[in-house]
PDB file of C-alpha atoms in Angstrom:
ATOM      1  CA  MET A  79       0.103   0.106  -0.296  1.00  0.00           C
ATOM      2  CA  ASN A  80       1.370   3.230  -1.335  1.00  0.00           C
ATOM      3  CA  ARG A  81       1.638   6.119   1.078  1.00  0.00           C
ATOM      4  CA  TYR A  82      -1.205   8.248  -0.527  1.00  0.00           C
ATOM      5  CA  SER A  83      -3.564   4.898   0.172  1.00  0.00           C
ATOM      6  CA  ALA A  84      -2.304   4.788   3.627  1.00  0.00           C
ATOM      7  CA  LEU A  85      -3.437   8.000   4.625  1.00  0.00           C
ATOM      8  CA  VAL A  86      -6.829   7.735   2.788  1.00  0.00           C
ATOM      9  CA  GLY A  87      -7.383   4.628   4.658  1.00  0.00           C
ATOM     10  CA  LEU A  88      -6.843   5.984   7.923  1.00  0.00           C
ATOM     11  CA  CYS A  89      -8.856   9.565   6.963  1.00  0.00           C
ATOM     12  CA  LEU A  90     -11.854   6.726   6.668  1.00  0.00           C
ATOM     13  CA  VAL A  91     -10.793   5.071   9.618  1.00  0.00           C
ATOM     14  CA  TRP A  92     -11.307   8.612  11.578  1.00  0.00           C
ATOM     15  CA  LEU A  93     -14.264   9.877  10.227  1.00  0.00           C
ATOM     16  CA  LEU A  94     -15.935   6.139  10.461  1.00  0.00           C
ATOM     17  CA  GLY A  95     -15.208   6.248  14.375  1.00  0.00           C
ATOM     18  CA  ALA A  96     -16.326  10.061  14.041  1.00  0.00           C
ATOM     19  CA  CYS A  97     -19.773   9.006  13.061  1.00  0.00           C
ATOM     20  CA  VAL A  98     -19.686   6.110  15.443  1.00  0.00           C
ATOM     21  CA  LYS A  99     -19.265   8.544  18.352  1.00  0.00           C
ATOM     22  CA  ASP A 100     -21.062  10.838  17.577  1.00  0.00           C
ATOM     23  CA  HIS A 101     -24.282   8.624  17.473  1.00  0.00           C
ATOM     24  CA  VAL A 102     -23.145   7.122  20.619  1.00  0.00           C
ATOM     25  CA  ASP A 103     -22.615  10.731  22.244  1.00  0.00           C
ATOM     26  CA  GLY A 104     -24.837  12.841  20.502  1.00  0.00           C
ATOM     27  CA  PRO A 105     -27.871  14.616  21.865  1.00  0.00           C
ATOM     28  CA  ILE A 106     -30.975  12.519  23.171  1.00  0.00           C
ATOM     29  CA  GLU A 107     -34.255  14.457  22.620  1.00  0.00           C
ATOM     30  CA  VAL A 108     -35.808  15.453  25.785  1.00  0.00           C
ATOM     31  CA  SER A 109     -39.210  15.011  24.566  1.00  0.00           C
ATOM     32  CA  LEU A 110     -41.837  15.806  27.013  1.00  0.00           C
ATOM     33  CA  GLU A 111     -41.565  19.402  28.900  1.00  0.00           C
ATOM     34  CA  ARG A 112     -42.942  17.305  32.341  1.00  0.00           C
ATOM     35  CA  TYR A 113     -42.773  13.901  32.865  1.00  0.00           C
ATOM     36  CA  PRO A 114     -45.035  12.581  35.466  1.00  0.00           C
ATOM     37  CA  ILE A 115     -44.133  10.611  38.407  1.00  0.00           C
ATOM     38  CA  PRO A 116     -46.438   7.738  39.371  1.00  0.00           C
ATOM     39  CA  GLY A 117     -47.651   7.750  43.367  1.00  0.00           C
ATOM     40  CA  ASP A 118     -49.559  10.415  45.494  1.00  0.00           C
ATOM     41  CA  ASN A 119     -46.768  10.224  48.339  1.00  0.00           C
ATOM     42  CA  PHE A 120     -43.891  10.235  45.789  1.00  0.00           C
ATOM     43  CA  PHE A 121     -42.226  13.665  46.576  1.00  0.00           C
ATOM     44  CA  PRO A 122     -39.318  13.703  44.332  1.00  0.00           C
ATOM     45  CA  GLU A 123     -36.259  15.276  45.339  1.00  0.00           C
ATOM     46  CA  GLY A 124     -32.712  14.255  43.681  1.00  0.00           C
ATOM     47  CA  ILE A 125     -32.371  13.582  40.051  1.00  0.00           C
ATOM     48  CA  ALA A 126     -29.649  12.198  37.905  1.00  0.00           C
ATOM     49  CA  TYR A 127     -29.435  11.919  34.236  1.00  0.00           C
ATOM     50  CA  ASP A 128     -27.599   9.719  32.184  1.00  0.00           C
ATOM     51  CA  SER A 129     -26.964  11.372  28.901  1.00  0.00           C
ATOM     52  CA  THR A 130     -25.695   8.542  27.500  1.00  0.00           C
ATOM     53  CA  THR A 131     -29.006   6.095  27.385  1.00  0.00           C
ATOM     54  CA  GLY A 132     -31.413   8.536  27.818  1.00  0.00           C
ATOM     55  CA  PHE A 133     -32.611   8.121  31.186  1.00  0.00           C
ATOM     56  CA  PHE A 134     -32.896   9.891  34.517  1.00  0.00           C
ATOM     57  CA  TYR A 135     -33.687   9.059  37.741  1.00  0.00           C
ATOM     58  CA  VAL A 136     -35.502  10.437  40.570  1.00  0.00           C
ATOM     59  CA  GLY A 137     -35.662   9.649  44.296  1.00  0.00           C
ATOM     60  CA  SER A 138     -38.837   9.836  46.549  1.00  0.00           C
ATOM     61  CA  ILE A 139     -38.779  12.043  50.300  1.00  0.00           C
ATOM     62  CA  GLY A 140     -41.954  10.050  51.058  1.00  0.00           C
ATOM     63  CA  THR A 141     -40.995   6.427  50.264  1.00  0.00           C
ATOM     64  CA  GLY A 142     -37.488   5.617  49.408  1.00  0.00           C
ATOM     65  CA  ASP A 143     -38.073   4.637  46.107  1.00  0.00           C
ATOM     66  CA  ILE A 144     -35.924   5.415  43.000  1.00  0.00           C
ATOM     67  CA  LEU A 145     -37.479   5.688  39.798  1.00  0.00           C
ATOM     68  CA  LYS A 146     -36.200   5.172  36.007  1.00  0.00           C
ATOM     69  CA  VAL A 147     -37.842   7.560  33.417  1.00  0.00           C
ATOM     70  CA  ASN A 148     -37.032   7.606  29.487  1.00  0.00           C
ATOM     71  CA  VAL A 149     -36.365  10.839  28.502  1.00  0.00           C
ATOM     72  CA  GLN A 150     -37.576  10.479  25.180  1.00  0.00           C
ATOM     73  CA  THR A 151     -41.100   8.612  26.168  1.00  0.00           C
ATOM     74  CA  GLY A 152     -41.710   9.801  29.646  1.00  0.00           C
ATOM     75  CA  GLN A 153     -42.019   6.070  30.566  1.00  0.00           C
ATOM     76  CA  THR A 154     -41.113   4.975  34.046  1.00  0.00           C
ATOM     77  CA  SER A 155     -40.107   1.998  35.731  1.00  0.00           C
ATOM     78  CA  LEU A 156     -38.927   1.152  39.545  1.00  0.00           C
ATOM     79  CA  PHE A 157     -35.174   0.967  39.712  1.00  0.00           C
ATOM     80  CA  SER A 158     -34.905   0.526  43.499  1.00  0.00           C
ATOM     81  CA  ALA A 159     -37.327  -0.121  46.349  1.00  0.00           C
ATOM     82  CA  GLY A 160     -37.107   2.259  48.983  1.00  0.00           C
ATOM     83  CA  ALA A 161     -38.484  -0.676  51.278  1.00  0.00           C
ATOM     84  CA  SER A 162     -36.360  -3.588  50.224  1.00  0.00           C
ATOM     85  CA  SER A 163     -32.775  -1.323  50.061  1.00  0.00           C
ATOM     86  CA  ASN A 164     -33.846  -0.024  53.773  1.00  0.00           C
ATOM     87  CA  ARG A 165     -34.314   3.698  52.551  1.00  0.00           C
ATOM     88  CA  PRO A 166     -37.478   4.862  53.823  1.00  0.00           C
ATOM     89  CA  THR A 167     -36.087   8.311  51.819  1.00  0.00           C
ATOM     90  CA  CYS A 168     -33.890   9.522  49.805  1.00  0.00           C
ATOM     91  CA  ASN A 169     -32.300  12.964  48.770  1.00  0.00           C
ATOM     92  CA  GLY A 170     -29.873  13.632  46.445  1.00  0.00           C
ATOM     93  CA  LEU A 171     -28.430  11.147  43.836  1.00  0.00           C
ATOM     94  CA  LYS A 172     -25.666  11.305  41.886  1.00  0.00           C
ATOM     95  CA  LEU A 173     -24.003   8.711  38.901  1.00  0.00           C
ATOM     96  CA  ASP A 174     -20.411   7.969  39.392  1.00  0.00           C
ATOM     97  CA  ARG A 175     -18.529   7.012  36.015  1.00  0.00           C
ATOM     98  CA  LYS A 176     -19.005   3.119  36.723  1.00  0.00           C
ATOM     99  CA  GLY A 177     -22.797   3.411  36.188  1.00  0.00           C
ATOM    100  CA  ARG A 178     -23.400   3.398  39.935  1.00  0.00           C
ATOM    101  CA  LEU A 179     -26.023   5.988  41.911  1.00  0.00           C
ATOM    102  CA  TRP A 180     -25.028   7.593  44.859  1.00  0.00           C
ATOM    103  CA  VAL A 181     -27.855   8.199  47.165  1.00  0.00           C
ATOM    104  CA  CYS A 182     -27.936  10.675  50.078  1.00  0.00           C
ATOM    105  CA  GLY A 183     -30.159   8.822  52.872  1.00  0.00           C
ATOM    106  CA  GLY A 184     -31.388  12.324  54.625  1.00  0.00           C
ATOM    107  CA  THR A 185     -32.951  12.290  57.917  1.00  0.00           C
ATOM    108  CA  GLN A 186     -31.946   8.500  58.083  1.00  0.00           C
ATOM    109  CA  ASN A 187     -28.628   9.588  58.445  1.00  0.00           C
ATOM    110  CA  LYS A 188     -27.639   7.147  55.738  1.00  0.00           C
ATOM    111  CA  ILE A 189     -25.560   7.016  52.480  1.00  0.00           C
ATOM    112  CA  GLN A 190     -25.692   4.152  49.907  1.00  0.00           C
ATOM    113  CA  VAL A 191     -24.599   2.712  46.226  1.00  0.00           C
ATOM    114  CA  LEU A 192     -26.233   1.147  44.332  1.00  0.00           C
ATOM    115  CA  ASN A 193     -25.166  -0.978  41.467  1.00  0.00           C
ATOM    116  CA  PRO A 194     -26.218  -0.228  37.449  1.00  0.00           C
ATOM    117  CA  ASP A 195     -29.039  -2.693  38.425  1.00  0.00           C
ATOM    118  CA  GLY A 196     -30.119  -1.248  40.953  1.00  0.00           C
ATOM    119  CA  SER A 197     -28.888  -3.719  43.608  1.00  0.00           C
ATOM    120  CA  LEU A 198     -27.584  -2.174  46.869  1.00  0.00           C
ATOM    121  CA  LEU A 199     -23.583  -2.137  46.317  1.00  0.00           C
ATOM    122  CA  LYS A 200     -23.016  -0.965  49.863  1.00  0.00           C
ATOM    123  CA  ASN A 201     -24.674   1.218  52.963  1.00  0.00           C
ATOM    124  CA  TRP A 202     -23.196   3.431  55.314  1.00  0.00           C
ATOM    125  CA  ASN A 203     -24.632   4.201  58.580  1.00  0.00           C
ATOM    126  CA  LEU A 204     -22.921   7.632  59.767  1.00  0.00           C
ATOM    127  CA  THR A 205     -24.521   7.305  63.771  1.00  0.00           C
ATOM    128  CA  SER A 206     -20.946   6.486  64.770  1.00  0.00           C
ATOM    129  CA  PHE A 207     -20.282  10.291  63.286  1.00  0.00           C
ATOM    130  CA  ALA A 208     -23.421  11.941  64.440  1.00  0.00           C
ATOM    131  CA  THR A 209     -26.578  10.388  66.163  1.00  0.00           C
ATOM    132  CA  THR A 210     -29.004  12.213  64.116  1.00  0.00           C
ATOM    133  CA  GLY A 211     -28.099  14.300  60.590  1.00  0.00           C
ATOM    134  CA  PHE A 212     -29.776  14.985  57.361  1.00  0.00           C
ATOM    135  CA  VAL A 213     -27.054  14.032  54.337  1.00  0.00           C
ATOM    136  CA  ASN A 214     -28.656  16.266  51.817  1.00  0.00           C
ATOM    137  CA  ASP A 215     -26.500  16.417  48.625  1.00  0.00           C
ATOM    138  CA  VAL A 216     -23.323  14.842  46.752  1.00  0.00           C
ATOM    139  CA  ILE A 217     -21.217  15.863  44.056  1.00  0.00           C
ATOM    140  CA  LEU A 218     -18.744  13.454  42.723  1.00  0.00           C
ATOM    141  CA  SER A 219     -14.532  13.947  41.598  1.00  0.00           C
ATOM    142  CA  ASP A 220     -12.311  11.927  39.810  1.00  0.00           C
ATOM    143  CA  ARG A 221     -11.712   9.996  43.537  1.00  0.00           C
ATOM    144  CA  TYR A 222     -13.920  11.008  45.841  1.00  0.00           C
ATOM    145  CA  ALA A 223     -17.910  11.573  46.160  1.00  0.00           C
ATOM    146  CA  TYR A 224     -18.325  14.560  48.850  1.00  0.00           C
ATOM    147  CA  PHE A 225     -21.375  14.865  50.820  1.00  0.00           C
ATOM    148  CA  THR A 226     -23.325  17.784  52.741  1.00  0.00           C
ATOM    149  CA  ASP A 227     -24.861  17.393  56.336  1.00  0.00           C
ATOM    150  CA  SER A 228     -28.219  20.093  56.606  1.00  0.00           C
ATOM    151  CA  GLN A 229     -27.958  19.635  60.138  1.00  0.00           C
ATOM    152  CA  ASN A 230     -24.392  18.754  61.260  1.00  0.00           C
ATOM    153  CA  GLN A 231     -21.008  21.237  60.942  1.00  0.00           C
ATOM    154  CA  HIS A 232     -19.254  19.130  58.638  1.00  0.00           C
ATOM    155  CA  LEU A 233     -18.544  17.406  55.254  1.00  0.00           C
ATOM    156  CA  TYR A 234     -18.787  13.787  54.336  1.00  0.00           C
ATOM    157  CA  ARG A 235     -16.203  12.144  51.826  1.00  0.00           C
ATOM    158  CA  ILE A 236     -15.984   8.473  50.099  1.00  0.00           C
ATOM    159  CA  ASP A 237     -13.145   6.962  48.080  1.00  0.00           C
ATOM    160  CA  VAL A 238     -15.421   6.201  44.684  1.00  0.00           C
ATOM    161  CA  SER A 239     -11.923   5.012  42.251  1.00  0.00           C
ATOM    162  CA  THR A 240     -12.370   1.317  42.846  1.00  0.00           C
ATOM    163  CA  ASP A 241     -15.077  -1.365  42.295  1.00  0.00           C
ATOM    164  CA  GLN A 242     -15.134  -1.412  46.341  1.00  0.00           C
ATOM    165  CA  PRO A 243     -15.931   2.405  47.947  1.00  0.00           C
ATOM    166  CA  GLY A 244     -14.093   2.940  50.614  1.00  0.00           C
ATOM    167  CA  GLU A 245     -15.317   4.177  53.977  1.00  0.00           C
ATOM    168  CA  VAL A 246     -16.604   7.384  54.628  1.00  0.00           C
ATOM    169  CA  GLU A 247     -14.612   9.643  56.584  1.00  0.00           C
ATOM    170  CA  GLU A 248     -15.986  12.860  58.596  1.00  0.00           C
ATOM    171  CA  TRP A 249     -13.324  15.041  55.780  1.00  0.00           C
ATOM    172  CA  LEU A 250     -14.103  18.716  57.447  1.00  0.00           C
ATOM    173  CA  THR A 251     -15.785  20.150  60.006  1.00  0.00           C
ATOM    174  CA  PHE A 252     -16.619  24.038  60.445  1.00  0.00           C
ATOM    175  CA  THR A 253     -17.154  26.349  63.142  1.00  0.00           C
ATOM    176  CA  GLN A 254     -20.019  28.761  63.142  1.00  0.00           C
ATOM    177  CA  ASP A 255     -17.647  31.959  62.250  1.00  0.00           C
ATOM    178  CA  GLN A 256     -16.819  29.608  59.306  1.00  0.00           C
ATOM    179  CA  ILE A 257     -20.239  28.971  58.592  1.00  0.00           C
ATOM    180  CA  PRO A 258     -22.862  29.779  59.803  1.00  0.00           C
ATOM    181  CA  PHE A 259     -25.851  27.571  60.646  1.00  0.00           C
ATOM    182  CA  ALA A 260     -28.985  28.581  61.765  1.00  0.00           C
ATOM    183  CA  THR A 261     -30.972  26.696  64.470  1.00  0.00           C
ATOM    184  CA  THR A 262     -33.978  25.880  62.846  1.00  0.00           C
ATOM    185  CA  GLY A 263     -34.637  25.087  59.049  1.00  0.00           C
ATOM    186  CA  VAL A 264     -32.268  23.482  56.093  1.00  0.00           C
ATOM    187  CA  ASN A 265     -28.457  24.668  56.494  1.00  0.00           C
ATOM    188  CA  ALA A 266     -25.613  23.393  54.271  1.00  0.00           C
ATOM    189  CA  ASN A 267     -27.607  21.746  50.852  1.00  0.00           C
ATOM    190  CA  GLY A 268     -26.490  21.959  47.589  1.00  0.00           C
ATOM    191  CA  ILE A 269     -22.691  20.969  46.469  1.00  0.00           C
ATOM    192  CA  GLU A 270     -20.409  21.764  43.112  1.00  0.00           C
ATOM    193  CA  LEU A 271     -17.111  21.051  42.310  1.00  0.00           C
ATOM    194  CA  SER A 272     -15.365  23.053  40.017  1.00  0.00           C
ATOM    195  CA  ASP A 273     -13.503  22.147  36.611  1.00  0.00           C
ATOM    196  CA  ASP A 274     -10.608  21.648  38.018  1.00  0.00           C
ATOM    197  CA  GLN A 275     -11.419  19.735  41.473  1.00  0.00           C
ATOM    198  CA  LYS A 276      -9.829  22.279  43.251  1.00  0.00           C
ATOM    199  CA  TYR A 277     -12.810  24.048  44.943  1.00  0.00           C
ATOM    200  CA  LEU A 278     -15.833  22.800  45.740  1.00  0.00           C
ATOM    201  CA  ILE A 279     -19.275  25.354  46.227  1.00  0.00           C
ATOM    202  CA  VAL A 280     -21.727  25.134  48.875  1.00  0.00           C
ATOM    203  CA  VAL A 281     -25.294  26.621  49.533  1.00  0.00           C
ATOM    204  CA  VAL A 282     -26.199  27.495  52.939  1.00  0.00           C
ATOM    205  CA  SER A 283     -29.940  27.646  52.286  1.00  0.00           C
ATOM    206  CA  THR A 284     -31.434  29.462  55.584  1.00  0.00           C
ATOM    207  CA  SER A 285     -28.702  32.456  54.474  1.00  0.00           C
ATOM    208  CA  GLY A 286     -28.267  32.219  51.042  1.00  0.00           C
ATOM    209  CA  LYS A 287     -25.117  32.457  50.811  1.00  0.00           C
ATOM    210  CA  LEU A 288     -22.209  30.127  49.026  1.00  0.00           C
ATOM    211  CA  TYR A 289     -19.055  29.345  50.381  1.00  0.00           C
ATOM    212  CA  ARG A 290     -15.954  27.935  48.651  1.00  0.00           C
ATOM    213  CA  ILE A 291     -13.904  25.008  50.027  1.00  0.00           C
ATOM    214  CA  ASP A 292     -10.359  24.337  49.063  1.00  0.00           C
ATOM    215  CA  THR A 293     -10.259  20.383  48.355  1.00  0.00           C
ATOM    216  CA  ALA A 294      -6.598  20.229  48.988  1.00  0.00           C
ATOM    217  CA  THR A 295      -6.140  22.901  51.734  1.00  0.00           C
ATOM    218  CA  LYS A 296      -9.773  22.956  53.005  1.00  0.00           C
ATOM    219  CA  ALA A 297      -9.949  26.537  53.838  1.00  0.00           C
ATOM    220  CA  ILE A 298     -13.101  27.816  53.796  1.00  0.00           C
ATOM    221  CA  ALA A 299     -14.120  31.279  52.292  1.00  0.00           C
ATOM    222  CA  GLU A 300     -17.600  33.132  51.502  1.00  0.00           C
ATOM    223  CA  ILE A 301     -18.123  33.924  48.189  1.00  0.00           C
ATOM    224  CA  GLN A 302     -19.491  37.770  48.145  1.00  0.00           C
ATOM    225  CA  LEU A 303     -22.539  38.356  46.211  1.00  0.00           C
ATOM    226  CA  ASN A 304     -24.383  40.859  44.987  1.00  0.00           C
ATOM    227  CA  THR A 305     -27.852  39.164  46.676  1.00  0.00           C
ATOM    228  CA  PRO A 306     -28.441  36.345  48.557  1.00  0.00           C
ATOM    229  CA  VAL A 307     -29.808  33.333  47.138  1.00  0.00           C
ATOM    230  CA  MET A 308     -31.847  32.306  49.719  1.00  0.00           C
ATOM    231  CA  ALA A 309     -33.569  29.059  49.803  1.00  0.00           C
ATOM    232  CA  GLY A 310     -30.963  27.386  47.217  1.00  0.00           C
ATOM    233  CA  ASP A 311     -31.570  24.195  47.326  1.00  0.00           C
ATOM    234  CA  GLY A 312     -29.620  22.234  44.225  1.00  0.00           C
ATOM    235  CA  LEU A 313     -26.571  23.338  42.450  1.00  0.00           C
ATOM    236  CA  TRP A 314     -25.151  23.078  38.700  1.00  0.00           C
ATOM    237  CA  LEU A 315     -21.734  24.610  37.768  1.00  0.00           C
ATOM    238  CA  ASP A 316     -21.203  25.018  34.162  1.00  0.00           C
ATOM    239  CA  ARG A 317     -17.244  26.523  34.115  1.00  0.00           C
ATOM    240  CA  HIS A 318     -17.993  30.001  36.323  1.00  0.00           C
ATOM    241  CA  LEU A 319     -21.356  30.228  35.587  1.00  0.00           C
ATOM    242  CA  LEU A 320     -23.360  28.626  38.839  1.00  0.00           C
ATOM    243  CA  TYR A 321     -26.910  27.666  38.541  1.00  0.00           C
ATOM    244  CA  VAL A 322     -29.202  27.549  42.032  1.00  0.00           C
ATOM    245  CA  SER A 323     -32.324  25.830  42.420  1.00  0.00           C
ATOM    246  CA  ARG A 324     -34.359  28.200  44.791  1.00  0.00           C
ATOM    247  CA  ASN A 325     -37.119  25.974  46.116  1.00  0.00           C
ATOM    248  CA  ALA A 326     -39.398  28.855  48.371  1.00  0.00           C
ATOM    249  CA  VAL A 327     -38.775  31.041  44.953  1.00  0.00           C
ATOM    250  CA  ASN A 328     -40.359  28.652  42.262  1.00  0.00           C
ATOM    251  CA  GLN A 329     -37.028  29.304  39.731  1.00  0.00           C
ATOM    252  CA  LEU A 330     -33.389  28.796  38.949  1.00  0.00           C
ATOM    253  CA  PHE A 331     -31.244  31.924  38.821  1.00  0.00           C
ATOM    254  CA  PRO A 332     -27.823  32.145  37.385  1.00  0.00           C
ATOM    255  CA  VAL A 333     -24.678  33.747  39.269  1.00  0.00           C
ATOM    256  CA  THR A 334     -21.966  34.755  37.459  1.00  0.00           C
ATOM    257  CA  LEU A 335     -18.658  33.852  39.465  1.00  0.00           C
ATOM    258  CA  SER A 336     -15.362  35.190  39.381  1.00  0.00           C
ATOM    259  CA  THR A 337     -12.558  33.184  38.082  1.00  0.00           C
ATOM    260  CA  ASP A 338     -10.979  32.603  41.585  1.00  0.00           C
ATOM    261  CA  TYR A 339     -14.476  32.201  42.398  1.00  0.00           C
ATOM    262  CA  LEU A 340     -14.950  34.086  45.032  1.00  0.00           C
ATOM    263  CA  GLN A 341     -17.441  36.437  43.979  1.00  0.00           C
ATOM    264  CA  GLY A 342     -20.467  36.328  42.062  1.00  0.00           C
ATOM    265  CA  THR A 343     -23.211  38.012  40.222  1.00  0.00           C
ATOM    266  CA  VAL A 344     -26.889  37.171  40.507  1.00  0.00           C
ATOM    267  CA  GLY A 345     -29.139  37.284  37.672  1.00  0.00           C
ATOM    268  CA  ALA A 346     -32.484  37.056  36.606  1.00  0.00           C
ATOM    269  CA  GLY A 347     -34.673  34.012  37.597  1.00  0.00           C
ATOM    270  CA  PHE A 348     -35.597  31.360  35.120  1.00  0.00           C
ATOM    271  CA  GLY A 349     -38.244  28.646  35.102  1.00  0.00           C
ATOM    272  CA  GLU A 350     -42.266  28.832  34.906  1.00  0.00           C
ATOM    273  CA  ASN A 351     -44.596  26.579  36.446  1.00  0.00           C
ATOM    274  CA  LEU A 352     -41.745  25.241  39.121  1.00  0.00           C
ATOM    275  CA  LEU A 353     -43.513  23.971  41.840  1.00  0.00           C
ATOM    276  CA  PHE A 354     -40.667  24.049  44.938  1.00  0.00           C
ATOM    277  CA  ASN A 355     -38.141  22.995  42.894  1.00  0.00           C
ATOM    278  CA  THR A 356     -35.561  21.254  44.544  1.00  0.00           C
ATOM    279  CA  THR A 357     -32.625  20.195  42.403  1.00  0.00           C
ATOM    280  CA  MET A 358     -31.524  19.847  38.824  1.00  0.00           C
ATOM    281  CA  ALA A 359     -29.625  17.779  36.229  1.00  0.00           C
ATOM    282  CA  LYS A 360     -28.544  18.901  32.655  1.00  0.00           C
ATOM    283  CA  ALA A 361     -29.853  17.603  29.679  1.00  0.00           C
ATOM    284  CA  GLY A 362     -28.412  19.081  26.357  1.00  0.00           C
ATOM    285  CA  PRO A 363     -30.075  22.286  26.165  1.00  0.00           C
ATOM    286  CA  TYR A 364     -32.073  21.909  29.125  1.00  0.00           C
ATOM    287  CA  PHE A 365     -32.565  21.651  32.627  1.00  0.00           C
ATOM    288  CA  LEU A 366     -34.597  18.973  34.314  1.00  0.00           C
ATOM    289  CA  VAL A 367     -35.714  19.912  37.336  1.00  0.00           C
ATOM    290  CA  VAL A 368     -37.870  18.489  40.367  1.00  0.00           C
ATOM    291  CA  ASN A 369     -40.614  19.880  41.413  1.00  0.00           C
ATOM    292  CA  GLY A 370     -40.358  18.675  45.202  1.00  0.00           C
ATOM    293  CA  GLN A 371     -43.278  20.250  46.535  1.00  0.00           C
ATOM    294  CA  LEU A 372     -41.709  19.575  49.892  1.00  0.00           C
ATOM    295  CA  ASN A 373     -43.788  22.663  51.443  1.00  0.00           C
ATOM    296  CA  ARG A 374     -46.801  20.627  50.442  1.00  0.00           C
ATOM    297  CA  ARG A 375     -46.036  17.742  52.185  1.00  0.00           C
ATOM    298  CA  MET A 376     -46.503  18.598  56.005  1.00  0.00           C
ATOM    299  CA  GLY A 377     -48.784  21.305  55.745  1.00  0.00           C
ATOM    300  CA  SER A 378     -53.133  21.444  54.885  1.00  0.00           C
ATOM    301  CA  THR A 379     -52.126  22.037  51.564  1.00  0.00           C
ATOM    302  CA  PRO A 380     -51.872  18.922  49.478  1.00  0.00           C
ATOM    303  CA  PRO A 381     -49.511  18.523  46.418  1.00  0.00           C
ATOM    304  CA  VAL A 382     -50.611  18.737  42.723  1.00  0.00           C
ATOM    305  CA  LEU A 383     -50.796  15.726  41.305  1.00  0.00           C
ATOM    306  CA  PRO A 384     -49.200  13.787  39.323  1.00  0.00           C
ATOM    307  CA  PHE A 385     -45.742  14.884  41.078  1.00  0.00           C
ATOM    308  CA  THR A 386     -43.311  16.270  37.800  1.00  0.00           C
ATOM    309  CA  VAL A 387     -40.060  16.603  36.586  1.00  0.00           C
ATOM    310  CA  SER A 388     -39.752  19.958  34.101  1.00  0.00           C
ATOM    311  CA  ARG A 389     -38.386  20.557  31.379  1.00  0.00           C
ATOM    312  CA  VAL A 390     -36.478  23.952  31.509  1.00  0.00           C
ATOM    313  CA  ARG A 391     -34.365  25.854  28.516  1.00  0.00           C
ATOM    314  CA  ILE A 392     -31.204  27.152  29.835  1.00  0.00           C
ATOM    315  CA  PRO A 393     -30.944  30.438  28.534  1.00  0.00           C
TER     316      PRO A 393
END
């Protein structure tokens, strides 16, 4: 084979490979404006989206069940039953690179990780660290999973780099001077990670403040905002643009961050007809936003049924 033929052959292989890659990794249509979630006591809270398969996972505060939902058809199936997994409630969800689903146990003070088939891989009971707790949200780096506790002033961490995850550690403990907690309400909530994995960003719902935490030194700094993001819940970070789901406000808000993540400008809210939106996952040009309606769980006002996850176009 001459040099020209070899070059043509290599180009054809590259083009075919590129086409296959585009076919596999290309955007999957987010077909519905609202995805109905069955069950009158589901009260969805956490969500995780797998862009390679077109399925998202949504968990229940009310039952601990986790559903798998087809983003094209809206068809739902039970991925993991709360009762059989000893999980009466769940909050934040995240998928890792191995296809495992990490589950925050909320007020049950637990963490779980599920295999790709929904079976339980490992369970951590955190009562040895705190008698009561509220494990609320999780973010994944290449090596670790970091968890917020809305009741206690610390962050947990688990090594996720191996097939069998490591033990949980109380990775960071902070003081009232560093990150003030209110005596009532939800404190540390959503958590995100910078692209270079150097910083964690945490929102405190009760104060509407954001904090930057150095993953190497554990140094804590408040991010100076032009206005607080009160009722901040789930977070999504796209380079230096942070999106905050503000549940009691029923909208999402962009926060433009400085290159060092120490300054932030809060922009105009967006998203229509949201119902106490808890958190979100990015799916192409949209956010899949969970209408948790947690404000209607204990009060006299019943939730709007069916529960839903909304498709919200990102401005």
